[in-house]
Coordinates of C-alpha atoms in Angstrom, one line a residue:
Chain A
M1 CA 13.2 8.8 -9.4
T2 CA 13.1 5.7 -11.5
E3 CA 13.2 2.2 -10.3
N4 CA 14.4 -0.4 -12.5
L5 CA 14.7 -3.2 -11.0
V6 CA 18.1 -4.0 -11.8
P7 CA 19.8 -5.5 -8.3
S8 CA 23.2 -4.6 -7.1
V9 CA 26.1 -7.2 -5.9
G10 CA 26.1 -7.8 -1.9
V11 CA 27.9 -9.8 -0.1
I12 CA 27.2 -12.7 2.5
T13 CA 30.4 -11.9 5.1
D14 CA 28.4 -14.1 8.0
I15 CA 26.0 -16.3 9.1
R16 CA 24.5 -16.7 12.5
I17 CA 22.5 -20.1 13.2
D18 CA 19.9 -18.6 15.5
T19 CA 17.1 -21.0 15.9
P20 CA 16.8 -24.4 13.9
D21 CA 15.2 -23.1 11.1
V22 CA 16.2 -19.2 11.5
K23 CA 19.9 -17.5 10.1
T24 CA 21.1 -14.3 10.0
F25 CA 23.1 -13.1 7.4
R26 CA 25.0 -10.1 7.3
V27 CA 25.4 -8.4 4.2
V28 CA 27.8 -5.8 2.9
G29 CA 28.3 -4.3 -1.0
R30 CA 31.3 -5.5 -3.0
D31 CA 33.8 -3.0 -1.4
G32 CA 33.1 -3.5 1.9
K33 CA 30.3 -1.1 2.5
K34 CA 26.8 -0.7 3.5
C35 CA 24.6 -1.1 0.8
F36 CA 22.4 1.3 1.4
S37 CA 21.0 3.4 4.1
H38 CA 17.5 2.7 5.6
M39 CA 15.2 2.9 8.3
P40 CA 13.9 0.6 11.1
G41 CA 10.9 -1.5 9.1
Q42 CA 11.8 -1.2 6.0
C43 CA 12.5 -3.9 3.7
A44 CA 15.2 -5.0 1.1
M45 CA 14.6 -7.7 -2.3
L46 CA 17.3 -10.2 -1.8
S47 CA 17.9 -12.8 -4.7
I48 CA 20.3 -15.2 -6.2
P49 CA 19.7 -15.7 -9.8
G50 CA 17.6 -18.7 -11.2
I51 CA 16.7 -19.2 -7.2
G52 CA 14.2 -16.3 -7.1
E53 CA 13.6 -13.5 -5.2
A54 CA 11.9 -12.2 -1.9
M55 CA 11.2 -9.3 0.0
F56 CA 13.3 -8.9 3.5
S57 CA 13.2 -6.7 6.2
I58 CA 16.1 -5.1 7.1
T59 CA 17.0 -7.0 10.7
S60 CA 20.1 -4.4 11.8
S61 CA 19.6 -1.0 13.2
P62 CA 20.2 2.2 11.2
T63 CA 22.6 3.2 13.4
N64 CA 24.9 0.3 12.3
N65 CA 26.9 1.9 10.0
D66 CA 29.2 -1.2 8.9
F67 CA 26.6 -3.4 7.6
M68 CA 22.8 -4.5 7.1
E69 CA 21.6 -8.1 8.4
F70 CA 18.7 -10.1 7.7
S71 CA 17.3 -13.0 9.9
I72 CA 15.4 -15.3 7.4
K73 CA 13.4 -18.3 8.3
K74 CA 13.7 -21.1 6.4
C75 CA 10.8 -21.8 4.7
G76 CA 10.4 -21.7 0.7
C77 CA 13.0 -22.1 -2.2
L78 CA 15.0 -18.9 -1.8
T79 CA 15.0 -18.9 1.8
D80 CA 16.3 -23.1 1.3
W81 CA 19.0 -21.8 -1.0
L82 CA 20.0 -19.5 1.2
H83 CA 20.3 -21.4 4.5
S84 CA 22.8 -23.7 2.9
A85 CA 24.6 -21.0 1.4
E86 CA 28.2 -20.3 2.9
A87 CA 29.9 -17.3 3.9
G88 CA 31.6 -15.2 0.8
Q89 CA 28.6 -16.2 -1.3
E90 CA 27.3 -13.1 -3.3
I91 CA 23.6 -12.5 -3.4
L92 CA 21.6 -9.8 -5.3
I93 CA 20.1 -6.8 -3.1
R94 CA 17.9 -4.3 -4.3
G95 CA 16.2 -1.6 -2.1
P96 CA 15.3 -0.6 0.4
Y97 CA 11.7 -0.7 0.3
G98 CA 8.7 1.1 2.3
N99 CA 7.9 3.3 4.6
F100 CA 9.2 2.5 8.5
F101 CA 8.0 3.1 12.3
P102 CA 8.0 7.2 12.6
V103 CA 10.3 6.8 14.8
E104 CA 11.8 10.5 14.4
S105 CA 8.0 11.8 14.6
E106 CA 5.1 9.7 16.5
L107 CA 7.2 7.6 18.4
K108 CA 9.7 10.4 20.0
N109 CA 9.8 10.6 24.1
K110 CA 7.1 8.1 24.2
D111 CA 7.0 4.7 26.3
L112 CA 7.6 1.7 23.7
L113 CA 5.7 -2.1 24.4
F114 CA 7.5 -4.3 21.6
I115 CA 5.4 -7.0 21.2
A116 CA 6.9 -10.2 18.8
G117 CA 6.0 -13.7 18.4
G118 CA 9.3 -16.2 16.4
I119 CA 10.9 -14.6 13.4
G120 CA 8.2 -11.4 13.9
L121 CA 11.0 -10.0 15.8
A122 CA 13.2 -9.9 13.3
P123 CA 11.6 -6.2 12.1
L124 CA 11.0 -5.2 15.6
R125 CA 14.5 -5.8 16.2
S126 CA 15.3 -3.1 14.1
V127 CA 13.4 -0.7 16.0
I128 CA 14.6 -1.6 19.2
N129 CA 18.5 -1.1 18.8
Y130 CA 17.9 2.0 17.0
C131 CA 15.8 3.4 20.2
R132 CA 18.8 1.7 21.9
D133 CA 20.9 3.9 20.3
K134 CA 19.1 7.0 20.5
R135 CA 17.7 6.1 23.6
S136 CA 16.7 9.7 24.9
D137 CA 14.5 10.2 22.5
Y138 CA 12.2 7.8 24.0
G139 CA 10.7 6.7 27.4
K140 CA 10.5 3.6 29.4
I141 CA 11.0 0.4 26.7
D142 CA 8.8 -3.0 27.4
I143 CA 10.0 -5.6 25.3
V144 CA 7.4 -9.0 25.2
Y145 CA 8.4 -11.7 23.1
G146 CA 7.3 -15.2 22.6
S147 CA 8.6 -18.1 20.8
R148 CA 7.7 -21.9 20.4
S149 CA 10.3 -22.7 22.5
K150 CA 13.8 -21.6 24.1
D151 CA 15.6 -22.6 20.9
D152 CA 13.2 -20.7 18.9
L153 CA 14.0 -17.3 20.2
V154 CA 15.8 -15.7 17.4
D155 CA 19.6 -14.3 18.8
Y156 CA 19.0 -15.1 22.6
G157 CA 22.3 -13.8 22.9
E158 CA 21.4 -10.9 22.3
I159 CA 18.7 -10.4 24.3
I160 CA 20.2 -12.1 27.8
N161 CA 23.3 -10.0 27.5
E162 CA 22.8 -6.6 25.9
W163 CA 18.8 -5.5 26.1
M164 CA 18.4 -7.3 29.8
A165 CA 21.6 -5.6 30.4
D166 CA 20.3 -1.9 29.7
G167 CA 18.8 0.5 32.2
G168 CA 15.8 1.2 31.7
I169 CA 14.2 -1.2 29.3
D170 CA 12.4 -4.9 30.9
V171 CA 12.7 -7.9 28.5
Y172 CA 9.7 -10.2 29.1
L173 CA 10.2 -13.5 27.0
T174 CA 8.1 -16.8 26.9
I175 CA 7.5 -19.8 25.6
D176 CA 4.7 -21.8 23.8
R177 CA 4.7 -25.5 25.7
E178 CA 7.3 -26.2 29.1
Q179 CA 11.3 -27.6 28.5
E180 CA 13.7 -28.6 30.4
G181 CA 15.8 -26.2 31.3
W182 CA 13.5 -22.9 31.1
N183 CA 12.5 -21.3 34.2
G184 CA 11.0 -18.0 32.4
H185 CA 7.1 -17.5 31.6
V186 CA 5.8 -20.2 29.7
G187 CA 2.2 -19.3 27.9
F188 CA 1.3 -17.4 24.8
V189 CA 2.3 -13.7 23.8
P190 CA -0.9 -12.8 23.5
N191 CA -2.1 -14.0 27.0
Y192 CA 1.1 -12.7 28.6
V193 CA 0.7 -9.7 27.4
K194 CA -2.8 -9.2 29.4
E195 CA -1.0 -10.8 32.6
L196 CA 1.8 -8.4 32.6
G197 CA -1.3 -5.5 32.7
F198 CA 1.1 -2.9 31.0
N199 CA -0.2 1.2 31.2
T200 CA -2.4 1.9 28.7
D201 CA -0.1 5.2 27.9
K202 CA 2.2 3.0 25.8
T203 CA 3.1 3.1 22.3
V204 CA 2.7 -0.6 21.0
L205 CA 4.8 -2.0 18.0
L206 CA 3.5 -5.8 17.4
C207 CA 5.2 -8.0 15.2
G208 CA 4.3 -11.9 14.5
P209 CA 2.3 -14.7 12.9
P210 CA -1.4 -13.0 12.3
I211 CA -2.7 -15.2 14.3
M212 CA -0.6 -13.7 17.1
I213 CA -0.9 -10.2 15.9
K214 CA -5.1 -10.8 16.1
F215 CA -5.0 -11.9 19.5
S216 CA -2.7 -9.8 20.8
L217 CA -4.5 -6.8 19.2
Q218 CA -7.3 -8.1 21.3
G219 CA -6.0 -8.3 24.5
L220 CA -4.7 -4.8 24.2
I221 CA -7.9 -3.2 23.4
D222 CA -9.6 -4.9 26.9
M223 CA -6.7 -3.6 28.0
G224 CA -8.2 -0.5 27.0
F225 CA -5.3 0.4 24.0
D226 CA -6.7 2.0 21.2
K227 CA -6.0 1.2 17.5
T228 CA -4.6 4.4 17.0
Q229 CA -1.8 3.5 19.4
V230 CA -0.8 0.0 17.9
Y231 CA 1.9 -0.3 14.9
T232 CA 2.1 -3.2 12.7
T233 CA 4.0 -4.6 10.0
M234 CA 2.6 -6.4 7.0
E235 CA 4.1 -9.1 4.8
L236 CA 2.5 -10.2 1.4
R237 CA 4.1 -11.5 -2.1
M238 CA 5.6 -8.9 -3.9
K239 CA 7.6 -8.7 -7.6
C240 CA 8.2 -4.9 -7.9
G241 CA 8.8 -2.9 -4.6
V242 CA 7.2 0.0 -5.7
G243 CA 3.9 -0.6 -6.0
K244 CA 3.4 -1.6 -9.7
C245 CA 3.2 -5.6 -9.9
G246 CA -0.1 -5.5 -8.7
R247 CA 0.1 -8.6 -5.9
C248 CA 0.7 -7.2 -2.8
N249 CA -2.5 -4.7 -2.1
I250 CA -4.9 -5.0 0.9
G251 CA -7.7 -3.1 -0.9
S252 CA -6.9 0.1 -2.1
K253 CA -3.1 0.0 -0.3
Y254 CA -0.1 -1.5 -1.5
V255 CA 2.4 -3.2 1.6
C256 CA 5.7 -2.8 -0.3
K257 CA 5.3 1.2 -0.4
D258 CA 1.9 2.3 1.4
G259 CA 3.7 -0.2 4.0
P260 CA 5.2 -2.7 5.7
V261 CA 4.0 -0.7 8.2
F262 CA 0.3 0.1 9.3
R263 CA -0.9 1.6 12.4
C264 CA -3.5 -0.9 13.3
D265 CA -6.8 1.5 12.5
E266 CA -5.5 2.3 9.2
L267 CA -5.5 -1.2 8.3
E268 CA -8.6 -2.5 10.2
A269 CA -10.2 0.6 7.5
L270 CA -9.1 -1.7 5.2
P271 CA -10.4 -5.0 3.4
D272 CA -9.8 -8.2 6.0
E273 CA -7.7 -9.9 3.0
Y274 CA -4.2 -10.4 4.8
Chain B
M1 CA -6.5 20.2 -40.2
Y2 CA -5.6 18.7 -42.8
K3 CA -7.4 16.4 -45.3
I4 CA -6.2 13.8 -48.0
A5 CA -8.6 11.8 -50.2
Y6 CA -8.8 8.3 -48.9
S7 CA -7.7 6.5 -51.9
E8 CA -4.9 7.9 -50.9
I9 CA -4.6 6.4 -47.9
Y10 CA -1.8 3.8 -48.9
N11 CA 0.5 6.8 -49.9
L12 CA 0.1 8.1 -46.5
F13 CA 1.3 5.2 -44.8
D14 CA 4.0 4.8 -46.8
R15 CA 5.3 8.2 -46.2
I16 CA 5.0 7.9 -43.4
K17 CA 6.7 5.0 -42.8
D18 CA 9.8 6.8 -45.0
V19 CA 9.7 9.1 -41.7
I20 CA 9.3 7.2 -38.5
T21 CA 8.8 3.0 -38.0
L22 CA 4.9 2.7 -38.3
F23 CA 2.4 0.6 -36.9
L24 CA -0.9 -0.4 -37.7
P25 CA -4.2 -2.7 -37.7
A26 CA -3.5 -5.7 -40.0
K27 CA -5.2 -9.1 -40.1
N28 CA -2.2 -12.1 -39.1
D29 CA -3.6 -15.4 -39.4
G30 CA -7.1 -14.1 -39.4
A31 CA -6.7 -11.9 -36.3
V32 CA -6.1 -8.0 -36.8
S33 CA -3.1 -7.0 -34.3
F34 CA -0.8 -3.8 -34.5
S35 CA 1.6 -4.6 -37.4
K36 CA 4.6 -3.3 -38.9
Y37 CA 3.2 -1.7 -41.9
E38 CA 5.2 -2.6 -44.8
S39 CA 4.4 -1.9 -48.6
G40 CA 1.4 -3.8 -49.3
T41 CA 0.2 -4.6 -45.7
R42 CA -3.3 -4.1 -45.4
Y43 CA -5.1 -2.1 -43.0
E44 CA -7.7 -3.5 -41.2
A45 CA -9.8 0.3 -41.5
D46 CA -13.4 -1.9 -40.6
A47 CA -12.0 -3.6 -37.1
L48 CA -12.5 -2.0 -34.1
N49 CA -10.3 -3.3 -31.4
T50 CA -7.4 -5.3 -32.3
V51 CA -7.5 -9.0 -30.5
R52 CA -4.7 -7.4 -27.8
S53 CA -4.8 -4.1 -27.3
A54 CA -1.9 -1.2 -28.0
K55 CA -0.7 -1.5 -24.5
D56 CA 1.5 -3.7 -25.9
F57 CA 3.7 -0.9 -27.4
F58 CA 5.1 0.7 -23.5
F59 CA 4.6 -2.6 -21.7
P60 CA 5.5 -5.2 -23.8
Q61 CA 4.4 -8.9 -22.8
T62 CA 8.0 -9.8 -21.7
Q63 CA 10.7 -7.1 -20.8
N64 CA 14.3 -7.9 -20.4
I65 CA 15.7 -6.8 -17.1
A66 CA 19.4 -7.9 -16.5
E67 CA 21.7 -10.9 -17.1
F68 CA 23.6 -12.5 -14.8
K69 CA 26.2 -15.0 -15.0
I70 CA 27.6 -16.8 -12.0
S71 CA 30.8 -18.8 -11.2
G72 CA 31.3 -20.7 -7.9
K73 CA 29.9 -17.8 -5.4
S74 CA 30.2 -14.7 -7.3
I75 CA 27.9 -13.5 -9.6
E76 CA 28.2 -10.6 -12.6
I77 CA 24.7 -8.4 -13.5
L78 CA 25.1 -7.5 -17.1
Q79 CA 22.3 -4.6 -17.4
N80 CA 19.9 -5.0 -20.4
T81 CA 20.8 -2.4 -22.9
E82 CA 18.3 -2.8 -25.6
E83 CA 16.7 0.6 -27.0
T84 CA 13.4 1.3 -28.7
G85 CA 13.5 3.1 -31.6
K86 CA 10.9 6.0 -32.6
F87 CA 7.8 4.7 -34.0
A88 CA 4.2 5.1 -34.6
V89 CA 1.1 3.5 -34.5
F90 CA -2.2 4.2 -36.6
G91 CA -5.4 3.5 -35.8
V92 CA -5.7 3.4 -32.3
R93 CA -8.7 4.3 -30.9
A94 CA -10.4 6.5 -27.9
C95 CA -10.7 3.9 -25.2
D96 CA -7.2 2.6 -25.8
E97 CA -5.4 6.1 -26.1
K98 CA -7.3 6.8 -22.5
S99 CA -5.6 3.4 -21.2
F100 CA -2.1 4.8 -22.0
G101 CA -3.0 7.5 -19.3
I102 CA -4.4 4.9 -17.0
L103 CA -1.6 2.6 -17.1
D104 CA 0.9 5.7 -17.3
R105 CA -0.2 6.5 -13.5
V106 CA 0.8 3.3 -12.4
F107 CA 4.1 3.7 -14.4
L108 CA 4.7 6.5 -14.4
S109 CA 4.1 7.6 -10.5
E110 CA 7.1 7.8 -8.2
P111 CA 9.7 6.3 -8.9
S112 CA 9.1 6.0 -12.3
D113 CA 9.4 2.6 -14.7
P114 CA 12.3 3.4 -17.3
Y115 CA 11.3 0.4 -19.1
Y116 CA 7.7 2.0 -20.2
N117 CA 9.1 6.1 -20.0
E118 CA 11.1 5.6 -22.7
K119 CA 8.6 3.6 -24.7
R120 CA 5.9 6.5 -24.2
E121 CA 8.7 9.1 -25.1
K122 CA 9.5 7.0 -28.4
A123 CA 6.0 7.0 -29.6
V124 CA 3.6 8.7 -31.6
I125 CA 0.2 7.9 -31.3
I126 CA -2.1 8.6 -34.4
T127 CA -5.8 7.6 -33.2
A128 CA -8.6 7.0 -35.2
A129 CA -12.5 8.3 -34.4
C130 CA -14.8 5.9 -34.6
N131 CA -17.3 5.6 -37.0
Y132 CA -19.5 2.7 -36.4
P133 CA -19.2 1.2 -32.5
E134 CA -19.8 -2.2 -31.9
E135 CA -22.2 -3.4 -29.6
T136 CA -19.6 -4.6 -27.3
C137 CA -18.6 -0.5 -26.9
F138 CA -19.3 1.3 -23.4
C139 CA -16.5 3.6 -23.3
T140 CA -18.6 6.7 -23.2
A141 CA -19.6 5.2 -19.4
F142 CA -16.2 6.1 -18.8
G143 CA -16.4 10.1 -20.2
I144 CA -14.6 8.9 -23.8
D145 CA -15.6 10.3 -26.4
P146 CA -15.0 7.8 -29.5
S147 CA -15.4 10.9 -31.9
E148 CA -12.7 13.1 -30.7
P149 CA -10.1 10.5 -30.1
R150 CA -6.6 12.3 -28.7
G151 CA -2.9 11.7 -28.5
D152 CA -0.6 13.1 -30.7
V153 CA -2.6 13.0 -34.2
S154 CA -6.3 12.5 -34.2
T155 CA -7.9 11.2 -37.5
W156 CA -11.4 10.7 -38.8
V157 CA -12.4 9.4 -42.0
S158 CA -15.8 10.1 -44.1
E159 CA -16.7 8.3 -47.3
D160 CA -14.1 10.3 -49.2
F161 CA -11.5 12.1 -47.3
L162 CA -9.0 11.1 -44.1
Y163 CA -9.3 14.4 -41.9
W164 CA -5.7 15.0 -40.1
K165 CA -5.2 16.7 -36.8
A166 CA -2.3 17.3 -34.8
N167 CA -2.6 17.7 -31.5
T168 CA 1.1 17.7 -29.5
E169 CA 4.5 19.2 -30.0
K170 CA 5.0 15.2 -31.4
G171 CA 2.6 15.5 -34.0
E172 CA 3.2 18.2 -35.4
E173 CA 6.6 17.8 -36.2
L174 CA 5.6 14.1 -37.8
T175 CA 2.8 16.4 -39.9
N176 CA 5.4 18.4 -41.1
K177 CA 7.4 15.5 -42.3
I178 CA 4.1 15.0 -44.6
A179 CA 2.6 18.2 -44.9
D180 CA 2.7 18.0 -49.0
I181 CA 0.9 15.1 -49.3
F182 CA -2.7 16.7 -47.3
E183 CA -4.8 19.7 -48.5
R184 CA -5.9 22.2 -45.7
C185 CA -8.7 21.8 -44.2
N186 CA -11.1 23.4 -41.9
D187 CA -12.4 22.1 -38.6
G188 CA -16.0 22.6 -39.9
E189 CA -15.6 19.7 -42.4
I190 CA -16.0 17.2 -40.2
I191 CA -18.9 18.1 -37.6
S192 CA -21.5 15.7 -39.5
I193 CA -19.1 12.8 -38.9
K194 CA -18.8 13.6 -35.3
N195 CA -22.5 14.0 -35.0
N196 CA -23.0 10.6 -36.7
I197 CA -20.8 8.8 -34.3
K198 CA -22.2 10.5 -31.0
T199 CA -25.9 9.3 -32.0
A200 CA -24.4 5.8 -33.3
A201 CA -23.3 5.6 -29.3
E202 CA -26.0 7.0 -27.7
K203 CA -27.6 3.9 -29.2
L204 CA -25.0 0.9 -27.1
P205 CA -26.9 -0.9 -25.4
F206 CA -24.3 -0.5 -22.5
V207 CA -23.8 3.0 -22.4
S208 CA -26.4 3.1 -19.7
L209 CA -23.6 1.5 -17.4
N210 CA -24.4 3.2 -13.9
L211 CA -21.5 3.4 -11.5
D212 CA -22.8 5.8 -8.6
Y213 CA -22.5 2.6 -6.5
W214 CA -19.0 2.3 -7.1
R215 CA -17.9 6.1 -6.5
N216 CA -20.2 6.1 -3.4
T217 CA -19.7 2.9 -1.6
G218 CA -16.7 2.2 0.8
E219 CA -14.0 -0.8 -0.4
K220 CA -14.7 -2.4 3.1
E221 CA -18.7 -2.4 2.3
I222 CA -18.2 -3.8 -1.1
F223 CA -15.2 -6.0 -0.5
A224 CA -18.0 -7.9 2.0
S225 CA -21.0 -7.9 -0.3
E226 CA -22.3 -11.7 -0.3
K227 CA -22.5 -10.7 -4.0
W228 CA -19.2 -12.2 -4.5
E229 CA -20.4 -15.7 -3.4
S230 CA -22.3 -16.0 -6.2
V231 CA -21.2 -13.6 -9.6
Y232 CA -17.6 -15.2 -9.7
K233 CA -18.9 -18.5 -10.3
G234 CA -18.4 -20.1 -13.8
C235 CA -14.3 -18.5 -13.9
L236 CA -12.1 -20.2 -14.9
G237 CA -9.2 -18.4 -13.4
C238 CA -7.6 -18.7 -16.9
G239 CA -6.4 -14.9 -17.4
T240 CA -7.6 -14.4 -20.9
C241 CA -9.3 -10.9 -19.8
T242 CA -6.3 -9.5 -18.1
F243 CA -4.2 -10.6 -21.5
V244 CA -6.5 -8.4 -23.7
C245 CA -7.1 -5.6 -21.0
P246 CA -5.8 -2.3 -22.3
T247 CA -5.4 -1.6 -18.3
C248 CA -4.7 -4.3 -16.8
Q249 CA -1.0 -4.3 -15.8
C250 CA 0.1 -6.5 -13.5
Y251 CA 3.4 -8.3 -13.6
D252 CA 5.8 -10.9 -12.6
V253 CA 9.8 -10.9 -12.2
R254 CA 11.3 -14.1 -13.2
D255 CA 15.0 -15.4 -14.6
F256 CA 15.3 -17.9 -17.1
D257 CA 17.9 -20.0 -16.7
S258 CA 19.8 -21.0 -20.2
G259 CA 22.7 -23.1 -18.0
K260 CA 25.3 -20.1 -19.1
S261 CA 24.0 -17.2 -17.9
V262 CA 20.2 -16.3 -15.7
R263 CA 18.1 -13.8 -17.5
K264 CA 15.8 -11.3 -15.4
F265 CA 12.9 -10.7 -17.6
R266 CA 9.0 -9.4 -16.6
C267 CA 6.1 -10.3 -17.9
W268 CA 2.5 -10.1 -17.8
D269 CA 0.7 -11.9 -14.7
S270 CA -2.9 -12.8 -13.9
C271 CA -4.5 -11.8 -10.4
M272 CA -6.7 -14.3 -11.8
Y273 CA -3.8 -17.0 -11.6
S274 CA -4.1 -19.2 -8.2
D275 CA -0.3 -18.8 -7.5
F276 CA -0.7 -14.4 -8.3
T277 CA -0.1 -14.3 -4.4
K278 CA 0.8 -17.5 -3.1
M279 CA 3.6 -17.5 -0.3
A280 CA 5.7 -20.3 1.0
H281 CA 3.7 -19.8 4.7
G282 CA 0.3 -19.9 2.5
N283 CA -1.9 -17.6 0.2
P284 CA -4.8 -14.8 1.5
R285 CA -6.7 -15.5 -2.1
K286 CA -7.1 -19.1 -1.3
S287 CA -10.5 -19.4 -3.9
Q288 CA -10.9 -18.2 -7.2
K289 CA -13.9 -16.1 -5.4
E290 CA -11.2 -13.9 -4.3
R291 CA -9.5 -13.8 -7.1
F292 CA -12.1 -12.8 -9.4
R293 CA -13.0 -10.2 -6.6
Q294 CA -9.6 -8.6 -6.4
R295 CA -9.8 -7.8 -10.3
F296 CA -12.8 -6.2 -10.3
M297 CA -12.6 -4.3 -7.1
H298 CA -9.1 -3.3 -8.3
K299 CA -10.8 -1.7 -11.2
L300 CA -14.2 -0.5 -9.8
K301 CA -12.7 0.6 -6.4
Y302 CA -8.9 0.2 -5.5
F303 CA -7.6 2.1 -8.5
P304 CA -10.4 5.0 -8.4
E305 CA -9.5 5.3 -4.4
N306 CA -5.6 6.2 -5.5
N307 CA -6.4 8.2 -8.4
G308 CA -8.9 10.7 -7.9
G309 CA -11.6 8.4 -9.0
I310 CA -10.8 7.6 -12.4
F311 CA -12.0 4.0 -12.7
S312 CA -9.2 1.6 -14.7
C313 CA -12.0 0.5 -17.7
V314 CA -12.3 1.9 -20.6
G315 CA -15.1 0.5 -22.0
C316 CA -13.0 -1.2 -25.2
G317 CA -15.5 -4.4 -24.4
R318 CA -12.3 -6.5 -25.3
C319 CA -13.1 -8.9 -21.9
L320 CA -16.8 -8.9 -23.2
K321 CA -16.0 -11.0 -26.1
S322 CA -12.9 -12.9 -24.9
C323 CA -14.3 -14.7 -22.1
P324 CA -15.1 -18.2 -22.5
Q325 CA -18.0 -17.6 -19.6
S326 CA -19.0 -14.6 -20.8
L327 CA -18.4 -13.0 -17.5
N328 CA -17.2 -9.8 -18.1
I329 CA -17.1 -6.3 -16.4
I330 CA -20.5 -4.4 -16.8
K331 CA -22.3 -8.4 -15.6
V332 CA -19.5 -8.1 -12.5
A333 CA -20.3 -3.8 -12.0
R334 CA -24.4 -4.3 -12.2
S335 CA -24.7 -7.6 -10.3
V336 CA -22.7 -6.5 -7.1
A337 CA -24.3 -3.0 -7.1
A338 CA -28.2 -4.3 -7.7
D339 CA -30.1 -4.2 -4.7
D340 CA -31.7 -7.6 -4.7

């Protein structure tokens, strides 16, 4: 296999406004088909010539055979540009890159606890919908998801209308501060997970801002979970996607190729530089 | 093995040049660099290290990848089709030749890099043994023998002769095309040259560099060493060490917008630069301490960790000569490992 770093052309066919700073972009190839297949947790390099190129997790599930989706927060040059784009815009895409959540091995037949904060739901949504589509392969599913406010919950519609309507899935939402029109839980995700007090036989998939990951992991350990039960996904600056450009390493591991998915005991063995 | 009278060396270069494009160390604006050989080019036989290493041949400072034309919402891709012709490089030292094997482990590991691979396949490497290693040389600390350089062809020089030995099929092929210029000789003729080089190398000041601490200490422990707090001080973050280093291979991928089209290219980058890991939401390596630590951890710990214990340094000594603050891998390897 070779990697020549040359992308192919994709077309944005739909843009959904999820929150004040998150939009979800639907992308297909010029032939109208999915650009490539992937596994949950894998990423793709998206770029606009002259603006920039960056790695994004693929939000849609591999079980979606028609298109790919990327939930993207507006926070830099490229993402600013994408947020001002309209449907029909062509973009450049290459991938998939990285490893994936072990949905066909370690996670099979397990009870799964998803913990996400803010835009951290983007990579986990791919796994959640994969598991929903292959429901009999997995045990009970619990999802704890929190954001700054109700308006910052990414794709609230799907959470309410689809996830919460499924049997065998419990969804727990929380927001950081009281808000008019919100009757649900208020408080930070790590504390909410502790309050909910889950059985420690679950396998945990955790993603969010670094500070949330840190406190949630500590909370899980206090509750009796082992680090080998917790998977998370990392993000660092990347240029190549194949472990050669040299910038996304945490110690001897490259996030683009050895990650982005790490088990927390593996992550703990690496220098604390992320 | 073959030999040719040293006085005939320019005839040899002319013959090689007729067969294949030839590069060798020559003076350009006062500095020695690998230059295309034309009749009249003067070979700098005594220069040990070119200012920039021989990695340029396979991993050039810039490499075009593709070109994009944008009209309205649509983007056209024109893939780069530049090809490299076959070429030979004469006068590569044992250290630089060894660095190719280190770069191979990066660029040719799955998925392999087609740009690097093409240039590697097109090249014939003709090495030169180092009769007079310099005080900044410490290749033997990394198991490199300056009296036994490898490559497709190895050469040695005595007062009267240049000795030539093909090591690979590519080397044989070139040798066969110019064989009439040589006379055959016995391997025994170069034993004293090799012994002299070995003796000279043993006396160099840095060859005793001991890397046991780096071999035997975990990456997390070395990373957390308090020694980093002081050893990086003085680093200007200029990146010179990374550019002259034969094994540094970090790169950036950038766009150049000409107004008519956008050219995507890759170019050398340096982990010593402040924006190397900078993201929209922050930078995991905030100060020069972290960036400095990364460079040496990579060469002496992370790379060996991923590559069966092989260090990403060949002891060429370029960083010893070029750092404006006299910081270098010897100082770092010793200071971080020191007991005090």
